[in-house]
PDB file of C-alpha atoms in Angstrom:
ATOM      1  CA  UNK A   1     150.251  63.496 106.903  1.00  0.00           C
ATOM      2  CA  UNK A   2     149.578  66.510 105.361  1.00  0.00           C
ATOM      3  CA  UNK A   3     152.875  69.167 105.359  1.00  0.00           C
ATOM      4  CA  UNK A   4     152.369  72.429 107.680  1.00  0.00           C
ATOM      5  CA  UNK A   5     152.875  74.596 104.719  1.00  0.00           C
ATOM      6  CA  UNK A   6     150.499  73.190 102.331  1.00  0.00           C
ATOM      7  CA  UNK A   7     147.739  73.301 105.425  1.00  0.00           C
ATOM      8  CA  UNK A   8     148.592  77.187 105.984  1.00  0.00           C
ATOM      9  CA  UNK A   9     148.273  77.711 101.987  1.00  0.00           C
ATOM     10  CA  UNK A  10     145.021  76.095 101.660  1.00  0.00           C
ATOM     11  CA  UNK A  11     143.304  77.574 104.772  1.00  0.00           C
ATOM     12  CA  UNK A  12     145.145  80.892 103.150  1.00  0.00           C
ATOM     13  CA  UNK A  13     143.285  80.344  99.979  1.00  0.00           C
ATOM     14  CA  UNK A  14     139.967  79.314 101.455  1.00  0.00           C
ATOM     15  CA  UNK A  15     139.613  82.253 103.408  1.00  0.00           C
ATOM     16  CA  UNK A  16     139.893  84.873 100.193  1.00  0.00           C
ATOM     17  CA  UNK A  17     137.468  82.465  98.363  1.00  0.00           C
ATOM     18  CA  UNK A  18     135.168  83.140 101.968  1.00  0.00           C
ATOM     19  CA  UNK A  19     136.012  86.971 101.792  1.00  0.00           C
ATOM     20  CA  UNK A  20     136.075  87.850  97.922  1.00  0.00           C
ATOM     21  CA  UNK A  21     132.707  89.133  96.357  1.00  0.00           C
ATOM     22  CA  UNK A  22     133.867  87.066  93.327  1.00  0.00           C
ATOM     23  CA  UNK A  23     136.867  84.810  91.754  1.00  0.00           C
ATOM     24  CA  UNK A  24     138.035  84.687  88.389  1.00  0.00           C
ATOM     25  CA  UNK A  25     139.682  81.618  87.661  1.00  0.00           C
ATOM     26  CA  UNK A  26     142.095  81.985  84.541  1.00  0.00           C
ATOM     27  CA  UNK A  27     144.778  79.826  82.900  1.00  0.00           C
ATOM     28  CA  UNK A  28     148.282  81.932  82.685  1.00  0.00           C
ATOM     29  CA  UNK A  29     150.422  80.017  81.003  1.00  0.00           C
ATOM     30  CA  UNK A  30     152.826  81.954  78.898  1.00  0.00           C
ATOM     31  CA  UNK A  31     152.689  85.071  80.529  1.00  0.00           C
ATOM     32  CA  UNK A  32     155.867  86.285  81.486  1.00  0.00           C
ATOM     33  CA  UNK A  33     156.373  87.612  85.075  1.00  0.00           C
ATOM     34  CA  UNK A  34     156.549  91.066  83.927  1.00  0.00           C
ATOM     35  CA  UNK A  35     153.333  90.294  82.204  1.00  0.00           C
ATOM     36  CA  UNK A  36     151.412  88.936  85.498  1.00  0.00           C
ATOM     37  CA  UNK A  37     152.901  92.219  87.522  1.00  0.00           C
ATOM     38  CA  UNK A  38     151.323  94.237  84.582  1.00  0.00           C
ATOM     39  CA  UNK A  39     148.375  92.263  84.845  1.00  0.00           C
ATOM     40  CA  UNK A  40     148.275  92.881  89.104  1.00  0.00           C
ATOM     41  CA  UNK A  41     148.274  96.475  87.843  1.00  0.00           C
ATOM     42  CA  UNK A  42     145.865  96.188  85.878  1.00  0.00           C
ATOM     43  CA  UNK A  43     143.578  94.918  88.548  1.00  0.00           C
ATOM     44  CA  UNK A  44     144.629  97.517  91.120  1.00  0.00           C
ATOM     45  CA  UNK A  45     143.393  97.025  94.260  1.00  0.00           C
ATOM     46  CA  UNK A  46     139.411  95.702  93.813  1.00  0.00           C
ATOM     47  CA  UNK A  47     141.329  92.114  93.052  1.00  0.00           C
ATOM     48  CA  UNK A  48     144.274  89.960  94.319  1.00  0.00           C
ATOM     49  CA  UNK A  49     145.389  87.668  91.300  1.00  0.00           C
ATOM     50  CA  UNK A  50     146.807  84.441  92.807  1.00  0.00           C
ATOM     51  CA  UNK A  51     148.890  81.270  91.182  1.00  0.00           C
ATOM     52  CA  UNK A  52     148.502  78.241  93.457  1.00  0.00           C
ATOM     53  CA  UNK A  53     148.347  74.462  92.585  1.00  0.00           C
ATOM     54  CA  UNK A  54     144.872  72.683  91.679  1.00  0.00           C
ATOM     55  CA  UNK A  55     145.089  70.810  94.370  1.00  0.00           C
ATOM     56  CA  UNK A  56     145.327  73.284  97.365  1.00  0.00           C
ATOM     57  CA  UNK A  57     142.676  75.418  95.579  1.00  0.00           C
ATOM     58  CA  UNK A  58     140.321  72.511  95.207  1.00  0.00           C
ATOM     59  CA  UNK A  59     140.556  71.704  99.040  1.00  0.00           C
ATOM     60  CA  UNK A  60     140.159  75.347  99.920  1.00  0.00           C
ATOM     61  CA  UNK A  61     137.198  75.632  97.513  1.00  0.00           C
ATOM     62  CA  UNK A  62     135.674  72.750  99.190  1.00  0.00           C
ATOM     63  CA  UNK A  63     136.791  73.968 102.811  1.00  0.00           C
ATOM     64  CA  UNK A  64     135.027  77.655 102.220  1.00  0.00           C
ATOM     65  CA  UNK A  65     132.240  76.058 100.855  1.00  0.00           C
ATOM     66  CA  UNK A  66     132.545  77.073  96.948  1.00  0.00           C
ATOM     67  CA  UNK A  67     131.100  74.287  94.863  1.00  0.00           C
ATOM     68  CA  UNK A  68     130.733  73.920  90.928  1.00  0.00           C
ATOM     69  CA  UNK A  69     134.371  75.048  90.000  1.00  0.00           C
ATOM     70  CA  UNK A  70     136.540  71.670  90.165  1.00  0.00           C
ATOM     71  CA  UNK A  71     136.564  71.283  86.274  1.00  0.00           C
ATOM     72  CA  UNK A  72     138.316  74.449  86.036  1.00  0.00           C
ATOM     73  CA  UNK A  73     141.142  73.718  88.145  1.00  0.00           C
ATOM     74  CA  UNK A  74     142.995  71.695  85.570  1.00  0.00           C
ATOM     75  CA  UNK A  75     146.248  72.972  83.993  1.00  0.00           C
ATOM     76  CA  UNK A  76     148.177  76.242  85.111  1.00  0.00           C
ATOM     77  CA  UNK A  77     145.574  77.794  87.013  1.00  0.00           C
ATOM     78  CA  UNK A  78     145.522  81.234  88.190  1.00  0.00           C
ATOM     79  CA  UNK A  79     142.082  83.041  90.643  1.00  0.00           C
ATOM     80  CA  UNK A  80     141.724  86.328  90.829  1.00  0.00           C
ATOM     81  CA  UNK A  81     139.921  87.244  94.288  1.00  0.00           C
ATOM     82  CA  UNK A  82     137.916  90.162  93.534  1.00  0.00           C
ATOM     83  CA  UNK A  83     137.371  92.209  96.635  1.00  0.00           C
ATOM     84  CA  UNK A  84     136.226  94.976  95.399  1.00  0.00           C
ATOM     85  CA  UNK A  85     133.824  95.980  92.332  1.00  0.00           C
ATOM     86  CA  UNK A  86     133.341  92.622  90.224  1.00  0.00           C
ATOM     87  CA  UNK A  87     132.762  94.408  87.338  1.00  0.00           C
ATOM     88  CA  UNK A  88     136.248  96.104  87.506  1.00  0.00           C
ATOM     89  CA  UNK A  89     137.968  93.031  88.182  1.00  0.00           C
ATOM     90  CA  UNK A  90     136.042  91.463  84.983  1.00  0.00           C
ATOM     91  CA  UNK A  91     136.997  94.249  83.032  1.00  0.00           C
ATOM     92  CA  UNK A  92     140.808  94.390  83.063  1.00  0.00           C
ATOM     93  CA  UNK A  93     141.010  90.433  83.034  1.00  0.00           C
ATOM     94  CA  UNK A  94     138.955  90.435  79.693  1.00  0.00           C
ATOM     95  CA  UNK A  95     140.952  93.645  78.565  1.00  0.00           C
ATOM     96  CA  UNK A  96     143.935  92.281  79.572  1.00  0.00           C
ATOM     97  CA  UNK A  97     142.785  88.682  77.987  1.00  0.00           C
ATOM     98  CA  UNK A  98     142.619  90.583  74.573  1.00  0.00           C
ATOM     99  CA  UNK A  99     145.940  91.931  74.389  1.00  0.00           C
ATOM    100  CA  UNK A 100     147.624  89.120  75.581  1.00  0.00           C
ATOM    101  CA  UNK A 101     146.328  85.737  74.124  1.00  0.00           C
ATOM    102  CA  UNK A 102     148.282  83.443  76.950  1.00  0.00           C
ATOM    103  CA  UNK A 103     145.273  84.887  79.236  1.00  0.00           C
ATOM    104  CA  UNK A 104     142.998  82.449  79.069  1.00  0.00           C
ATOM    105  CA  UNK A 105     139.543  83.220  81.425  1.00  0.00           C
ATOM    106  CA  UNK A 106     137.981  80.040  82.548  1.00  0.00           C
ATOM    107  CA  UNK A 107     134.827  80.781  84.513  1.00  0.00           C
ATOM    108  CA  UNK A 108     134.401  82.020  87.907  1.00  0.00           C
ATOM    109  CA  UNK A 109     132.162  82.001  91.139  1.00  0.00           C
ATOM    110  CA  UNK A 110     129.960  85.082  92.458  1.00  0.00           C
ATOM    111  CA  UNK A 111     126.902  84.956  94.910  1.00  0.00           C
ATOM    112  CA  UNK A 112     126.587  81.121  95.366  1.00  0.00           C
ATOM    113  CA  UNK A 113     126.844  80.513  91.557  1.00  0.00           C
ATOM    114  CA  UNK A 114     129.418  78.962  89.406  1.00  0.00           C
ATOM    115  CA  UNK A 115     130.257  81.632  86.162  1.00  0.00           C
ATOM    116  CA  UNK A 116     130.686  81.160  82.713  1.00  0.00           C
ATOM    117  CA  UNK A 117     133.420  82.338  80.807  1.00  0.00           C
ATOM    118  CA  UNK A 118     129.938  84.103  78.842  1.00  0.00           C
ATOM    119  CA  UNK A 119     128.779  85.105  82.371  1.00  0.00           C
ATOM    120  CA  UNK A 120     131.599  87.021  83.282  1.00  0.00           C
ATOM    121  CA  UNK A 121     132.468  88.654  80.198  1.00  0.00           C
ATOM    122  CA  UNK A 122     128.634  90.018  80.776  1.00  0.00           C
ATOM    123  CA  UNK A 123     129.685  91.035  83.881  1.00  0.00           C
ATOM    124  CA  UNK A 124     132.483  93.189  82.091  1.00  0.00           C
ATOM    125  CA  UNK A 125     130.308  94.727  79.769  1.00  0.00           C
ATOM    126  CA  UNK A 126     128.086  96.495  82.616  1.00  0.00           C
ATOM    127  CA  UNK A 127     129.021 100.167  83.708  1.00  0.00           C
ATOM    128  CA  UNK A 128     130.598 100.671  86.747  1.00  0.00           C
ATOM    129  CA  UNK A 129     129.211 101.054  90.291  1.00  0.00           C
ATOM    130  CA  UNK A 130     130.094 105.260  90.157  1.00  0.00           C
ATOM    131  CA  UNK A 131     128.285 104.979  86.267  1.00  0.00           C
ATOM    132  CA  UNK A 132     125.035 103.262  87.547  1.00  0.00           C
ATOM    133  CA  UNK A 133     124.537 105.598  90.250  1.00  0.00           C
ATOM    134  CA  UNK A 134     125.402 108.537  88.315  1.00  0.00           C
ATOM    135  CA  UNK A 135     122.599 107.635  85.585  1.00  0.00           C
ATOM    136  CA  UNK A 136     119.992 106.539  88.678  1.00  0.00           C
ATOM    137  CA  UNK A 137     121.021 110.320  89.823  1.00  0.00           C
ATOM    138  CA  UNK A 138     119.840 111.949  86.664  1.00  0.00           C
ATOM    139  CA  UNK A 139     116.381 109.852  86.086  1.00  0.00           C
ATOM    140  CA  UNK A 140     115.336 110.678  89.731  1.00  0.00           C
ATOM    141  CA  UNK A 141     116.292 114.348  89.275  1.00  0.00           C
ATOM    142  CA  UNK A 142     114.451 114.528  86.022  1.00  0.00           C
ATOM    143  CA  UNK A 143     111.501 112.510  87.173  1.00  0.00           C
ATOM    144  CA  UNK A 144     111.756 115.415  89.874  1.00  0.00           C
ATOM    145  CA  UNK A 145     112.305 118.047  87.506  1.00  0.00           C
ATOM    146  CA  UNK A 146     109.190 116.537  85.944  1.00  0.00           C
ATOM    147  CA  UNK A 147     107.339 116.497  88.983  1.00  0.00           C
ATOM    148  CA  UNK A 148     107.540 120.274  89.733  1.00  0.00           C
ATOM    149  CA  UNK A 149     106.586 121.142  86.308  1.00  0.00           C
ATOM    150  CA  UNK A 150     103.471 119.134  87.007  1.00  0.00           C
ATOM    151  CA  UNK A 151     102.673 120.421  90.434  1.00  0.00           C
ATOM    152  CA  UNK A 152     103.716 124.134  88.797  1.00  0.00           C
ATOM    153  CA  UNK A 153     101.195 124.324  85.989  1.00  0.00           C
ATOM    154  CA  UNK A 154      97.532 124.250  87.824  1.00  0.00           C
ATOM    155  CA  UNK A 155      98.973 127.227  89.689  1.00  0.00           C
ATOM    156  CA  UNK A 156     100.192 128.990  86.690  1.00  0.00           C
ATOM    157  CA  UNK A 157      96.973 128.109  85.077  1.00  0.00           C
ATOM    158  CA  UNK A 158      94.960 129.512  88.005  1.00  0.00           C
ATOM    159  CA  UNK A 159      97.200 132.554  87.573  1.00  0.00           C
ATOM    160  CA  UNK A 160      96.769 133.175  83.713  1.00  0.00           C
ATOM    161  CA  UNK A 161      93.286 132.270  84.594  1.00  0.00           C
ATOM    162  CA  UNK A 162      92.735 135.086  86.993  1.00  0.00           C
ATOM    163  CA  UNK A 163      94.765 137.958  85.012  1.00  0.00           C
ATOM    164  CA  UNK A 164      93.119 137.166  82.012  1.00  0.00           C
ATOM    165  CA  UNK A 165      89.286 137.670  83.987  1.00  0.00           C
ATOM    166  CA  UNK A 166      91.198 140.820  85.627  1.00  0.00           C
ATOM    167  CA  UNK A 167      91.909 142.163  82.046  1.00  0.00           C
ATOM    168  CA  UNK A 168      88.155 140.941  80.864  1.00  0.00           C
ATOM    169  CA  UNK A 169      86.837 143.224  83.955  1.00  0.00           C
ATOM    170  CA  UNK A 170      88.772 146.053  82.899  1.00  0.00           C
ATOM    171  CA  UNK A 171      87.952 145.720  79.334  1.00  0.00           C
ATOM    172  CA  UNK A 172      84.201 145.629  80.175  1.00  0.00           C
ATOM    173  CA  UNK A 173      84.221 148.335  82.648  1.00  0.00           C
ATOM    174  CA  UNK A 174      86.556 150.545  80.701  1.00  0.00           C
ATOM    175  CA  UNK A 175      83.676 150.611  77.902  1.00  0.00           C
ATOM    176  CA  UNK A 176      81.160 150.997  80.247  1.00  0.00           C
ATOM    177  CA  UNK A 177      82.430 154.076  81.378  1.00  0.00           C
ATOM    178  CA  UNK A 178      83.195 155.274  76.884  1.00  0.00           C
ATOM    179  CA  UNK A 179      79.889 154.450  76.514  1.00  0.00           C
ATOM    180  CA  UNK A 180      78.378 156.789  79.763  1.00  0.00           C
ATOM    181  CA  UNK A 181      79.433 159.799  78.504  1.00  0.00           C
ATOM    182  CA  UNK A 182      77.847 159.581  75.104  1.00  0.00           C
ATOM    183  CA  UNK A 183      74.629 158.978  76.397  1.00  0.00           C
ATOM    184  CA  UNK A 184      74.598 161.883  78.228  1.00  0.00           C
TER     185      UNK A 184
END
């Protein structure tokens, strides 16, 4: 019979794999506690970085419906549930990976799919939600920008167009009238 603790961890643990846009699943061991706290910085709030026994996570995996992960649970595991921006979260667990070489990323699970350790350092490498928009931001205002100058020049044409037939006119009438008075 299963203990009343062990049932409230794993339903606990299956509902942050059901409500996390992504999960990092990382081997810690030989970070310090002072060294996970730094890394729970590090991840601020867009992730919740959780140590729980293979076993529980496994069931809780299986309960929320997250398949193609059970190889990874194997040693001291570690998940971080992103919640926020999964590009953040891969970002300071590869950053933090790098400094400290007990950080060991395993793979992960976004959008239905199992990740890579390859996958998710991918993931890392993209900009930022806030970056991407900002750069969509500028195309559309120079494709804009671009836009006006287009629907700008057959008016300015038709413009140059008519001042320069203005200045013809004058030209031609203003020798008209030299020429008028010598004939007389």
């Amino acid at each position: 019979m299963a203990k009343p603790d062990k049932v409230a961890a794993v339903a606990e643990i299956a509902e942050s794999f059901r409500s996390s846009s992504a999960t990092v699943v990382t081997q810690y061991t030989g970070l310090s506690v002072s060294q996970l706290s730094q890394l729970r910085r590090a991840l601020g709030t867009s992730a919740k970085y959780r140590v729980a026994k293979n076993t529980l996570v496994k069931r809780a995996a299986e309960d929320a419906g997250v398949a193609g992960l059970d190889d990874l649970f194997v040693g001291a595991t570690a998940i971080a549930f992103v919640e926020g921006e999964a590009v953040d979260a891969a970002k300071a667990l590869r950053d933090f990976a790098k400094d400290n070489n007990a950080l060991v990323i395993k793979g992960g699970y976004m959008d239905g799919k199992a990740l890579s350790v390859d996958e998710i350092n991918k993931i890392a490498d993209l900009d930022s939600r806030e970056v991407l928009l900002a750069k969509a931001a500028g195309a559309f205002k120079a494709k804009l920008s671009q836009a006006a100058a287009l629907f700008q020049a057959p008016a300015s044409q038709v413009a140059r167009l008519a001042a320069a037939l203005e200045e013809k006119q004058r030209n031609a009438t203003g020798t008209e009238a030299a020429e008028a008075p010598a004939e007389s």
